Every structure is written in C-alpha cells, then in structure tokens.
Amino acid sequence: MATEHQVVLVPGDGIGPEITGAVLRIIEASGVKIAWQSHVAGAEAMGSKGTPLPDELLTAIDEVGICLKGPITTPIGRGFQSVNVQLRKHFDLYANLRPTHSLPCLPTPYGEIDLVVVRENTEDLYSGIEHEVVPGVVESIKIITERACTRIAQFAFDYAIKNGRKKVTAIHKANIMKLSDGLFLACCQKVAAEYPSIEYTEMIVDNCAMQLVMRPRQFDMLLLENLYGDIVSDLCAGLVGGLGLAPGANLGPKHALFEAVHGSAPDIAGLGLANPTALLLAALLMLRHLNEMEAADRIFDALLKVLAQPEQRTRDLGGQASTSAFAEAVVAAME
Ligand code: NAI
C-alpha cells in the first residue's frame, strides 16, 4: 500500500485558498496519499487567534517537518512582521532554492533557460536591524557571517553534485562592500576548493543583472546573499514567463517549506483568475523531496500538456481558464 505522508498545509490568504485548493485536487488525483494538517497564519490567524503565527502551526511544522504554504499578505509599514520571514527564522530555513526552467510549451524571448538560484535566507540587510541615528538619518545594518556564508555555499555545491549541475557562480558587490561581500566571497572560494568537479566563477551583481538578460545561458547555478538573491531570483522568474510560474523551497537542517514565489495577489483574489502553476511546481519539489518521483513526473507531464493549449491557460498567460478549470484540465490530462 502507498505510504501516507504527513504535510502541514497553510492555505494563506488572497489567492492562497484558490490556488492551494487547485493543487490539492491535482495531488489527490495523482494517487499520492497525503494527510494534510491545515493551519491558518497571517491576518486570518491574527483575527481568530490573536497572533499571525499561532503556536499550533509552529508545533505542527516542527513535528511533521514539511509544509506547503500559500501566499500570506504582509501589512506595509505597520502591523505584524512578515510571517514568511518569521517562519524562515524560527526553523532556520537557511537555503532558498529556486529552480528556474523555461517550459517547452511557453516559449520566451530568452530561449531555453535552465538555472538554479540559491539564496541565503537568514541574514544580510534582512536581519531588520534599523535605527534612526538623528532625525532624517537612518541606519540599516547588513549582517554577514562566516557560518551562514559557508553553509549556504556548501548547500549550493552539494546540490550541484546531487543534481548533475556543472557550475556555481557567486554573485557579489565586494568591490564596494569589501568586508561583508568580501567575507561572502572568501567563504565561497574556500568551499569551492572542496568541490573540484564543479566549476566556480564570480560576478558583480549589477553586471549579473545585465548578463542574465543578455546571455542567460552562460549561467548554471547562482549563489547569492539574501538581498541580491531576492531581487535576482525574481529577475530569473521573469526570464521564464513571470511569477505565476516560479516555485521556491526554503530548506533548513530539519524542516522544508515549499511555496510559490509570488504573493497573495489581492487585486485578483476571489475572482477565480489565479494561476496555480507556481504553487503546483512548488508542490512537485515537495513530492520529489518525499521521494514521490513517479507522481511528480506524471503531474508535470500533464501540466505541460495543459499549458500547451493556449485556451486552457489562465488569464495571466493569455488564456481564459479559471483556477479550478485549469486544475480539472491537469487532472484530465493525467488520465
Ligand atoms: P504579488 O505577487 O501578490 O502580485 C504581483 C502581480 O502578479 C499582481 O498583479 C498579481 O495579480 C499577479 N500575480 C501574482 N501571483 C499570481 C498568480 N498566481 N496568478 C496570476 N497572477 C498573479 O505581489 P504584491 O502585490 O507585491 O504582494 C501582495 C502581498 O503578498 C503583499 O502583502 C506581500 O507582502 C505578499 N507576499 C507574500 C509572499 C509569500 O507569502 N511568500 C511573497 C511575496 C509577497
């Protein structure tokens, strides 16, 4: 009998419930057995439980180890701290992995793209250490540590070995930030020396942004600190058709959280217009993590068949299909 996996599910808000509903329908139809433990977070949890990140959710992720998460709205300038950032910190999800592949049925102006972005997820300017020095002058502190740089570099090179990748390029601005990005580079160089079969190169981040648009196929894996990684990985998502197609995994020593790269899209929430592809691709990363390779391949093949039919696509990809009609089309293509 097939193994039943335990997975924590956070449907999220905005378009979250619509796209998680679509993804659950497709996974169920694939025959993979998952016992979902559903939990609220963000504004919804704030209303019902008085906190955006309830203890029950943290306990569930801690026990189960795996979470599939829909997008969660973060209030701007006031209100609670980002649930996403809190989850990454709480579970030490230090590696943000974003495989970026063009899909054969959706040609892009950039040709065939096959890139993997590895972003450090815990420090840098995202430490959120800011203060006002004097009125009109604020300081935001960039924290870079040898420990975090070394472990993210090790993660990238280990991933390269396990997944048959050939080259890792460390992206930096060490010409200006000589100490912080200098330390990042020194750690990358030290780790790279332990993996002689993987080519190691370096590139300054502004040049990288241009090169990604001009000659993206020169890259294989990109290794970045948190802020550059955040920006460059969205640029990479743009190369293959936008946020509606970009999955991500946040991985730590003991826990793994899978999600779409995009946000809660409040402008289209509740209208049945959201494209569930990015969350579905994130769920496929999760199924592979759970060793459900055959089901992941089957769902992926069905997804490609559906995306190949322009009228079956969702509106962001120029089609007419609703979120649920898209999910049903993927289910039908699996049969
Ligand atoms: P967004 O990614 O939600 O939306 C940007 C644009 O892309 C919008 O026009 C939206 O309609 C469109 N879009 C996004 N996902 C789509 C999908 N699956 N199908 C079709 N169209 C899609 O970014 P925005 O507006 O900057 O953020 C909205 C909220 O989401 C904010 O509160 C932000 O903090 C939060 N957010 C949450 C994330 C997470 O939970 N991982 C990640 C990014 C943002």
Short mmCIF file of C-alpha atoms and ligand atoms in Angstrom, two decimals:
data_model
loop_
_atom_site.label_atom_id
_atom_site.label_comp_id
_atom_site.label_asym_id
_atom_site.label_seq_id
_atom_site.Cartn_x
_atom_site.Cartn_y
_atom_site.Cartn_z
CA MET A 1 0.00 0.00 0.00
CA ALA A 2 1.19 3.53 -0.80
CA THR A 3 2.82 5.43 2.07
CA GLU A 4 0.70 8.17 3.58
CA HIS A 5 2.76 11.31 4.07
CA GLN A 6 2.06 13.96 6.69
CA VAL A 7 2.28 17.53 5.43
CA VAL A 8 1.32 20.80 7.10
CA LEU A 9 -0.77 23.00 4.83
CA VAL A 10 -1.09 26.77 5.17
CA PRO A 11 -3.61 27.88 2.53
CA GLY A 12 -2.68 31.54 3.16
CA ASP A 13 -4.85 34.47 2.13
CA GLY A 14 -5.70 36.46 -1.01
CA ILE A 15 -5.50 33.95 -3.87
CA GLY A 16 -3.94 31.39 -1.46
CA PRO A 17 -7.08 29.32 -0.77
CA GLU A 18 -7.94 29.19 -4.51
CA ILE A 19 -4.53 28.00 -5.65
CA THR A 20 -4.00 25.58 -2.75
CA GLY A 21 -7.45 24.11 -3.50
CA ALA A 22 -6.38 23.55 -7.12
CA VAL A 23 -3.07 21.96 -6.11
CA LEU A 24 -4.68 19.64 -3.55
CA ARG A 25 -7.17 18.49 -6.17
CA ILE A 26 -4.34 17.62 -8.59
CA ILE A 27 -2.21 15.84 -5.97
CA GLU A 28 -5.21 13.83 -4.80
CA ALA A 29 -5.93 12.77 -8.39
CA SER A 30 -2.31 11.63 -8.80
CA GLY A 31 -2.89 8.95 -6.15
CA VAL A 32 -0.25 10.22 -3.72
CA LYS A 33 -1.60 9.83 -0.20
CA ILE A 34 -1.12 12.88 1.97
CA ALA A 35 -2.69 13.59 5.34
CA TRP A 36 -2.83 17.39 5.29
CA GLN A 37 -2.80 19.27 8.60
CA SER A 38 -4.30 22.63 7.69
CA HIS A 39 -3.44 25.75 9.73
CA VAL A 40 -4.14 29.46 9.47
CA ALA A 41 -1.46 32.18 9.57
CA GLY A 42 -1.22 35.92 8.91
CA ALA A 43 -4.18 38.29 9.18
CA GLU A 44 -6.69 35.42 9.42
CA ALA A 45 -4.84 33.95 12.41
CA MET A 46 -4.50 37.44 13.90
CA GLY A 47 -8.30 37.73 13.84
CA SER A 48 -9.11 34.25 15.17
CA LYS A 49 -6.11 33.53 17.43
CA GLY A 50 -4.63 36.92 18.26
CA THR A 51 -1.27 36.16 16.59
CA PRO A 52 -0.17 35.89 12.94
CA LEU A 53 1.87 32.79 13.73
CA PRO A 54 -0.05 30.53 16.14
CA ASP A 55 1.85 28.06 18.32
CA GLU A 56 -0.20 25.15 16.87
CA LEU A 57 1.24 25.90 13.43
CA LEU A 58 4.82 26.05 14.73
CA THR A 59 4.34 22.80 16.66
CA ALA A 60 2.82 21.07 13.63
CA ILE A 61 5.68 22.08 11.31
CA ASP A 62 8.19 21.11 13.97
CA GLU A 63 6.68 17.62 14.32
CA VAL A 64 5.90 16.94 10.66
CA GLY A 65 8.96 18.64 9.14
CA ILE A 66 7.28 19.54 5.82
CA CYS A 67 4.96 22.38 4.94
CA LEU A 68 3.23 23.53 1.75
CA LYS A 69 2.35 27.18 2.09
CA GLY A 70 0.13 29.54 0.13
CA PRO A 71 0.98 33.25 0.00
CA ILE A 72 0.36 35.44 3.04
CA THR A 73 -0.26 39.19 2.94
CA THR A 74 2.17 41.31 4.97
CA PRO A 75 0.86 44.72 6.04
CA ILE A 76 3.16 47.53 4.84
CA GLY A 77 4.73 49.95 7.33
CA ARG A 78 2.65 48.78 10.34
CA GLY A 79 1.09 45.66 11.82
CA PHE A 80 2.85 42.34 12.24
CA GLN A 81 6.24 41.21 10.96
CA SER A 82 6.22 39.08 7.79
CA VAL A 83 5.04 35.54 8.60
CA ASN A 84 7.37 34.27 5.87
CA VAL A 85 10.42 35.89 7.46
CA GLN A 86 9.37 34.65 10.93
CA LEU A 87 8.96 31.07 9.69
CA ARG A 88 12.38 31.16 8.00
CA LYS A 89 13.98 32.40 11.20
CA HIS A 90 12.10 30.07 13.55
CA PHE A 91 13.00 26.90 11.62
CA ASP A 92 16.40 28.12 10.44
CA LEU A 93 15.34 27.65 6.80
CA TYR A 94 18.66 29.00 5.62
CA ALA A 95 18.56 27.92 1.98
CA ASN A 96 16.12 29.37 -0.50
CA LEU A 97 16.16 27.22 -3.61
CA ARG A 98 14.57 28.44 -6.82
CA PRO A 99 14.91 26.20 -9.84
CA THR A 100 14.11 28.32 -12.90
CA HIS A 101 13.30 26.39 -16.06
CA SER A 102 11.54 27.55 -19.17
CA LEU A 103 8.65 25.28 -20.14
CA PRO A 104 8.75 23.91 -23.70
CA CYS A 105 5.13 24.95 -24.32
CA LEU A 106 5.70 28.56 -23.26
CA PRO A 107 8.49 29.99 -25.42
CA THR A 108 10.26 33.05 -24.00
CA PRO A 109 12.31 35.79 -25.72
CA TYR A 110 15.33 34.33 -23.89
CA GLY A 111 15.24 30.82 -25.37
CA GLU A 112 15.65 27.74 -23.24
CA ILE A 113 16.50 28.62 -19.65
CA ASP A 114 17.67 26.13 -17.03
CA LEU A 115 19.01 27.91 -13.96
CA VAL A 116 19.06 27.24 -10.24
CA VAL A 117 19.19 30.16 -7.82
CA VAL A 118 20.43 29.51 -4.27
CA ARG A 119 19.79 32.42 -1.90
CA GLU A 120 20.96 32.73 1.70
CA ASN A 121 17.78 33.19 3.68
CA THR A 122 18.66 34.28 7.21
CA GLU A 123 20.87 37.34 7.36
CA ASP A 124 22.19 40.32 5.31
CA LEU A 125 20.07 43.50 5.31
CA TYR A 126 17.05 41.29 6.04
CA SER A 127 18.15 40.99 9.66
CA GLY A 128 15.87 44.03 10.09
CA ILE A 129 18.30 45.86 12.40
CA GLU A 130 17.49 49.51 11.70
CA HIS A 131 17.53 52.68 13.77
CA GLU A 132 17.34 56.43 13.44
CA VAL A 133 20.77 57.94 14.08
CA VAL A 134 19.48 61.53 14.18
CA PRO A 135 16.22 62.85 12.70
CA GLY A 136 16.44 62.46 8.93
CA VAL A 137 19.20 59.84 9.07
CA VAL A 138 18.52 56.12 9.48
CA GLU A 139 20.90 53.20 9.53
CA SER A 140 20.12 49.65 8.36
CA ILE A 141 22.71 47.06 9.25
CA LYS A 142 23.95 44.35 6.90
CA ILE A 143 24.99 41.27 8.87
CA ILE A 144 27.18 38.73 7.10
CA THR A 145 28.69 35.81 9.00
CA GLU A 146 31.26 33.21 8.07
CA ARG A 147 28.96 30.46 9.35
CA ALA A 148 25.96 31.43 7.20
CA CYS A 149 28.07 32.04 4.08
CA THR A 150 29.89 28.74 4.46
CA ARG A 151 26.75 26.67 4.95
CA ILE A 152 24.89 28.24 2.01
CA ALA A 153 27.93 27.69 -0.21
CA GLN A 154 28.10 24.07 0.96
CA PHE A 155 24.38 23.70 0.25
CA ALA A 156 24.87 25.02 -3.31
CA PHE A 157 27.82 22.77 -4.10
CA ASP A 158 26.15 19.70 -2.56
CA TYR A 159 23.05 20.45 -4.64
CA ALA A 160 25.26 20.78 -7.74
CA ILE A 161 26.81 17.35 -7.11
CA LYS A 162 23.48 15.64 -6.36
CA ASN A 163 21.67 17.18 -9.33
CA GLY A 164 24.35 16.95 -12.00
CA ARG A 165 24.92 20.70 -12.27
CA LYS A 166 28.26 21.86 -13.65
CA LYS A 167 28.95 25.41 -12.48
CA VAL A 168 28.29 27.69 -9.49
CA THR A 169 28.63 31.48 -9.87
CA ALA A 170 28.87 33.53 -6.66
CA ILE A 171 27.24 36.95 -7.10
CA HIS A 172 28.55 39.87 -5.03
CA LYS A 173 29.40 43.54 -4.71
CA ALA A 174 32.75 43.04 -2.97
CA ASN A 175 34.29 45.89 -4.97
CA ILE A 176 32.21 48.28 -2.79
CA MET A 177 31.27 46.21 0.29
CA LYS A 178 34.76 44.95 0.78
CA LEU A 179 34.30 43.47 4.25
CA SER A 180 30.80 41.97 4.09
CA ASP A 181 30.68 40.73 0.50
CA GLY A 182 34.42 40.10 0.77
CA LEU A 183 33.71 37.61 3.57
CA PHE A 184 30.94 36.02 1.49
CA LEU A 185 33.36 35.53 -1.41
CA ALA A 186 36.15 34.20 0.81
CA CYS A 187 33.76 31.56 2.21
CA CYS A 188 32.51 30.62 -1.29
CA GLN A 189 36.10 30.26 -2.53
CA LYS A 190 37.04 28.05 0.42
CA VAL A 191 34.03 25.77 -0.09
CA ALA A 192 34.52 25.72 -3.91
CA ALA A 193 38.04 24.37 -3.39
CA GLU A 194 36.49 21.26 -1.77
CA TYR A 195 34.44 20.54 -4.92
CA PRO A 196 36.97 20.45 -7.79
CA SER A 197 34.50 18.78 -10.19
CA ILE A 198 32.22 21.86 -10.12
CA GLU A 199 33.37 24.96 -11.98
CA TYR A 200 33.36 28.06 -9.76
CA THR A 201 33.12 31.64 -11.04
CA GLU A 202 32.26 35.04 -9.54
CA MET A 203 30.37 38.04 -10.93
CA ILE A 204 29.44 41.50 -9.63
CA VAL A 205 25.69 41.74 -9.08
CA ASP A 206 24.92 44.66 -11.42
CA ASN A 207 26.80 43.00 -14.27
CA CYS A 208 24.97 39.76 -13.41
CA ALA A 209 21.60 41.50 -13.83
CA MET A 210 22.59 42.62 -17.33
CA GLN A 211 24.22 39.31 -18.28
CA LEU A 212 21.08 37.41 -17.20
CA VAL A 213 19.05 39.37 -19.72
CA MET A 214 21.69 39.40 -22.49
CA ARG A 215 23.23 35.90 -22.21
CA PRO A 216 21.32 33.88 -19.59
CA ARG A 217 22.57 30.51 -20.81
CA GLN A 218 26.13 31.22 -19.58
CA PHE A 219 24.80 30.54 -16.03
CA ASP A 220 24.07 27.21 -14.38
CA MET A 221 23.69 27.88 -10.63
CA LEU A 222 23.73 31.30 -8.96
CA LEU A 223 24.78 31.61 -5.32
CA LEU A 224 23.76 34.84 -3.57
CA GLU A 225 23.34 36.62 -0.27
CA ASN A 226 19.79 37.37 0.85
CA LEU A 227 19.05 40.78 -0.73
CA TYR A 228 20.73 40.16 -4.10
CA GLY A 229 19.11 36.72 -4.13
CA ASP A 230 15.66 38.17 -3.56
CA ILE A 231 15.99 40.57 -6.48
CA VAL A 232 17.92 38.36 -8.91
CA SER A 233 15.63 35.37 -8.40
CA ASP A 234 12.62 37.47 -9.42
CA LEU A 235 14.56 38.62 -12.47
CA CYS A 236 15.14 34.93 -13.27
CA ALA A 237 11.40 34.24 -12.83
CA GLY A 238 10.80 36.96 -15.43
CA LEU A 239 13.08 35.16 -17.89
CA VAL A 240 10.79 32.13 -17.94
CA GLY A 241 7.41 33.81 -18.00
CA GLY A 242 6.86 35.55 -14.68
CA LEU A 243 5.88 34.94 -11.08
CA GLY A 244 2.92 32.73 -11.99
CA LEU A 245 5.45 30.04 -12.97
CA ALA A 246 8.10 30.33 -10.24
CA PRO A 247 8.33 27.81 -7.36
CA GLY A 248 10.57 28.01 -4.31
CA ALA A 249 11.73 25.82 -1.45
CA ASN A 250 13.00 27.03 1.92
CA LEU A 251 15.19 24.37 3.42
CA GLY A 252 16.78 24.02 6.85
CA PRO A 253 18.60 21.34 8.79
CA LYS A 254 15.35 19.60 9.80
CA HIS A 255 12.45 21.34 8.04
CA ALA A 256 11.35 22.11 4.49
CA LEU A 257 8.77 24.66 3.41
CA PHE A 258 7.55 24.79 -0.19
CA GLU A 259 5.75 27.77 -1.70
CA ALA A 260 5.17 29.83 -4.82
CA VAL A 261 7.44 32.84 -5.19
CA HIS A 262 4.53 35.22 -5.82
CA GLY A 263 2.41 36.95 -3.19
CA SER A 264 -1.28 36.92 -2.31
CA ALA A 265 -2.30 38.95 -5.39
CA PRO A 266 -5.09 40.91 -3.61
CA ASP A 267 -6.05 42.52 -6.94
CA ILE A 268 -7.42 39.22 -8.28
CA ALA A 269 -8.29 37.39 -5.03
CA GLY A 270 -11.61 35.57 -5.03
CA LEU A 271 -12.17 36.02 -8.77
CA GLY A 272 -11.04 32.55 -9.88
CA LEU A 273 -8.35 34.10 -12.09
CA ALA A 274 -5.20 33.00 -10.26
CA ASN A 275 -2.72 30.72 -11.95
CA PRO A 276 -1.93 27.77 -9.63
CA THR A 277 1.14 26.70 -11.67
CA ALA A 278 3.80 28.20 -9.38
CA LEU A 279 2.33 26.54 -6.29
CA LEU A 280 1.90 23.30 -8.24
CA LEU A 281 5.58 23.41 -9.27
CA ALA A 282 6.45 24.04 -5.60
CA ALA A 283 4.31 21.03 -4.67
CA LEU A 284 6.25 18.97 -7.24
CA LEU A 285 9.51 19.98 -5.50
CA MET A 286 7.83 18.74 -2.31
CA LEU A 287 6.74 15.43 -3.88
CA ARG A 288 10.33 14.85 -5.07
CA HIS A 289 11.53 15.67 -1.54
CA LEU A 290 9.08 12.98 -0.35
CA ASN A 291 10.53 10.61 -2.97
CA GLU A 292 7.27 10.53 -4.96
CA MET A 293 9.21 10.84 -8.23
CA GLU A 294 6.78 8.96 -10.46
CA ALA A 295 3.76 11.03 -9.36
CA ALA A 296 5.74 14.25 -9.70
CA ASP A 297 6.75 13.34 -13.27
CA ARG A 298 3.17 12.39 -14.16
CA ILE A 299 1.73 15.66 -12.85
CA PHE A 300 4.47 17.64 -14.59
CA ASP A 301 3.74 15.93 -17.95
CA ALA A 302 0.03 16.67 -17.51
CA LEU A 303 0.79 20.31 -16.66
CA LEU A 304 2.85 20.67 -19.85
CA LYS A 305 0.01 19.19 -21.92
CA VAL A 306 -2.45 21.71 -20.48
CA LEU A 307 -0.12 24.70 -20.86
CA ALA A 308 0.47 23.69 -24.48
CA GLN A 309 -3.20 24.52 -25.22
CA PRO A 310 -3.49 28.34 -25.19
CA GLU A 311 -7.22 28.28 -24.38
CA GLN A 312 -6.62 26.10 -21.29
CA ARG A 313 -4.20 28.60 -19.76
CA THR A 314 -5.16 31.10 -17.07
CA ARG A 315 -5.55 34.79 -17.88
CA ASP A 316 -2.03 35.86 -16.85
CA LEU A 317 -0.74 33.55 -19.62
CA GLY A 318 -3.20 34.88 -22.18
CA GLY A 319 -5.84 32.15 -21.73
CA GLN A 320 -9.39 32.10 -20.43
CA ALA A 321 -9.38 29.25 -17.91
CA SER A 322 -10.41 29.80 -14.31
CA THR A 323 -8.20 28.45 -11.49
CA SER A 324 -10.47 25.44 -10.95
CA ALA A 325 -10.95 24.74 -14.69
CA PHE A 326 -7.16 24.74 -15.06
CA ALA A 327 -6.86 22.22 -12.21
CA GLU A 328 -9.52 19.97 -13.77
CA ALA A 329 -7.70 20.13 -17.12
CA VAL A 330 -4.47 18.95 -15.42
CA VAL A 331 -6.39 16.13 -13.71
CA ALA A 332 -7.95 15.11 -17.04
CA ALA A 333 -4.54 15.18 -18.75
CA MET A 334 -3.22 12.70 -16.15
CA GLU A 335 -5.86 10.10 -17.01
P1 NAI B 1 2.02 39.59 -5.86
O1 NAI B 1 3.00 38.54 -6.28
O2 NAI B 1 0.96 39.18 -4.93
O3 NAI B 1 1.33 40.23 -7.17
C1 NAI B 1 2.06 40.88 -8.21
C2 NAI B 1 1.25 40.83 -9.50
O4 NAI B 1 1.29 39.49 -10.02
C3 NAI B 1 -0.23 41.17 -9.31
O5 NAI B 1 -0.69 41.85 -10.45
C4 NAI B 1 -0.91 39.81 -9.22
O6 NAI B 1 -2.26 39.82 -9.66
C5 NAI B 1 -0.03 38.96 -10.12
N1 NAI B 1 0.01 37.57 -9.66
C6 NAI B 1 0.71 37.08 -8.60
N2 NAI B 1 0.50 35.77 -8.48
C7 NAI B 1 -0.32 35.41 -9.48
C8 NAI B 1 -0.89 34.16 -9.88
N3 NAI B 1 -0.65 33.02 -9.22
N4 NAI B 1 -1.72 34.15 -10.94
C9 NAI B 1 -1.96 35.26 -11.63
N5 NAI B 1 -1.45 36.48 -11.32
C10 NAI B 1 -0.64 36.54 -10.24
O7 NAI B 1 2.89 40.78 -5.25
P2 NAI B 1 2.45 42.04 -4.38
O8 NAI B 1 1.19 42.63 -4.94
O9 NAI B 1 3.67 42.86 -4.30
O10 NAI B 1 2.18 41.46 -2.93
C11 NAI B 1 0.87 41.24 -2.40
C12 NAI B 1 1.01 40.71 -0.98
O11 NAI B 1 1.66 39.44 -0.99
C13 NAI B 1 1.87 41.61 -0.06
O12 NAI B 1 1.22 41.72 1.18
C14 NAI B 1 3.17 40.86 0.09
O13 NAI B 1 3.79 41.12 1.32
C15 NAI B 1 2.70 39.41 0.00
N6 NAI B 1 3.74 38.47 -0.44
C16 NAI B 1 3.73 37.26 0.14
C17 NAI B 1 4.65 36.31 -0.26
C18 NAI B 1 4.59 34.95 0.38
O14 NAI B 1 3.69 34.68 1.16
N7 NAI B 1 5.54 34.09 0.09
C19 NAI B 1 5.66 36.57 -1.30
C20 NAI B 1 5.52 37.88 -1.89
C21 NAI B 1 4.60 38.80 -1.46
#
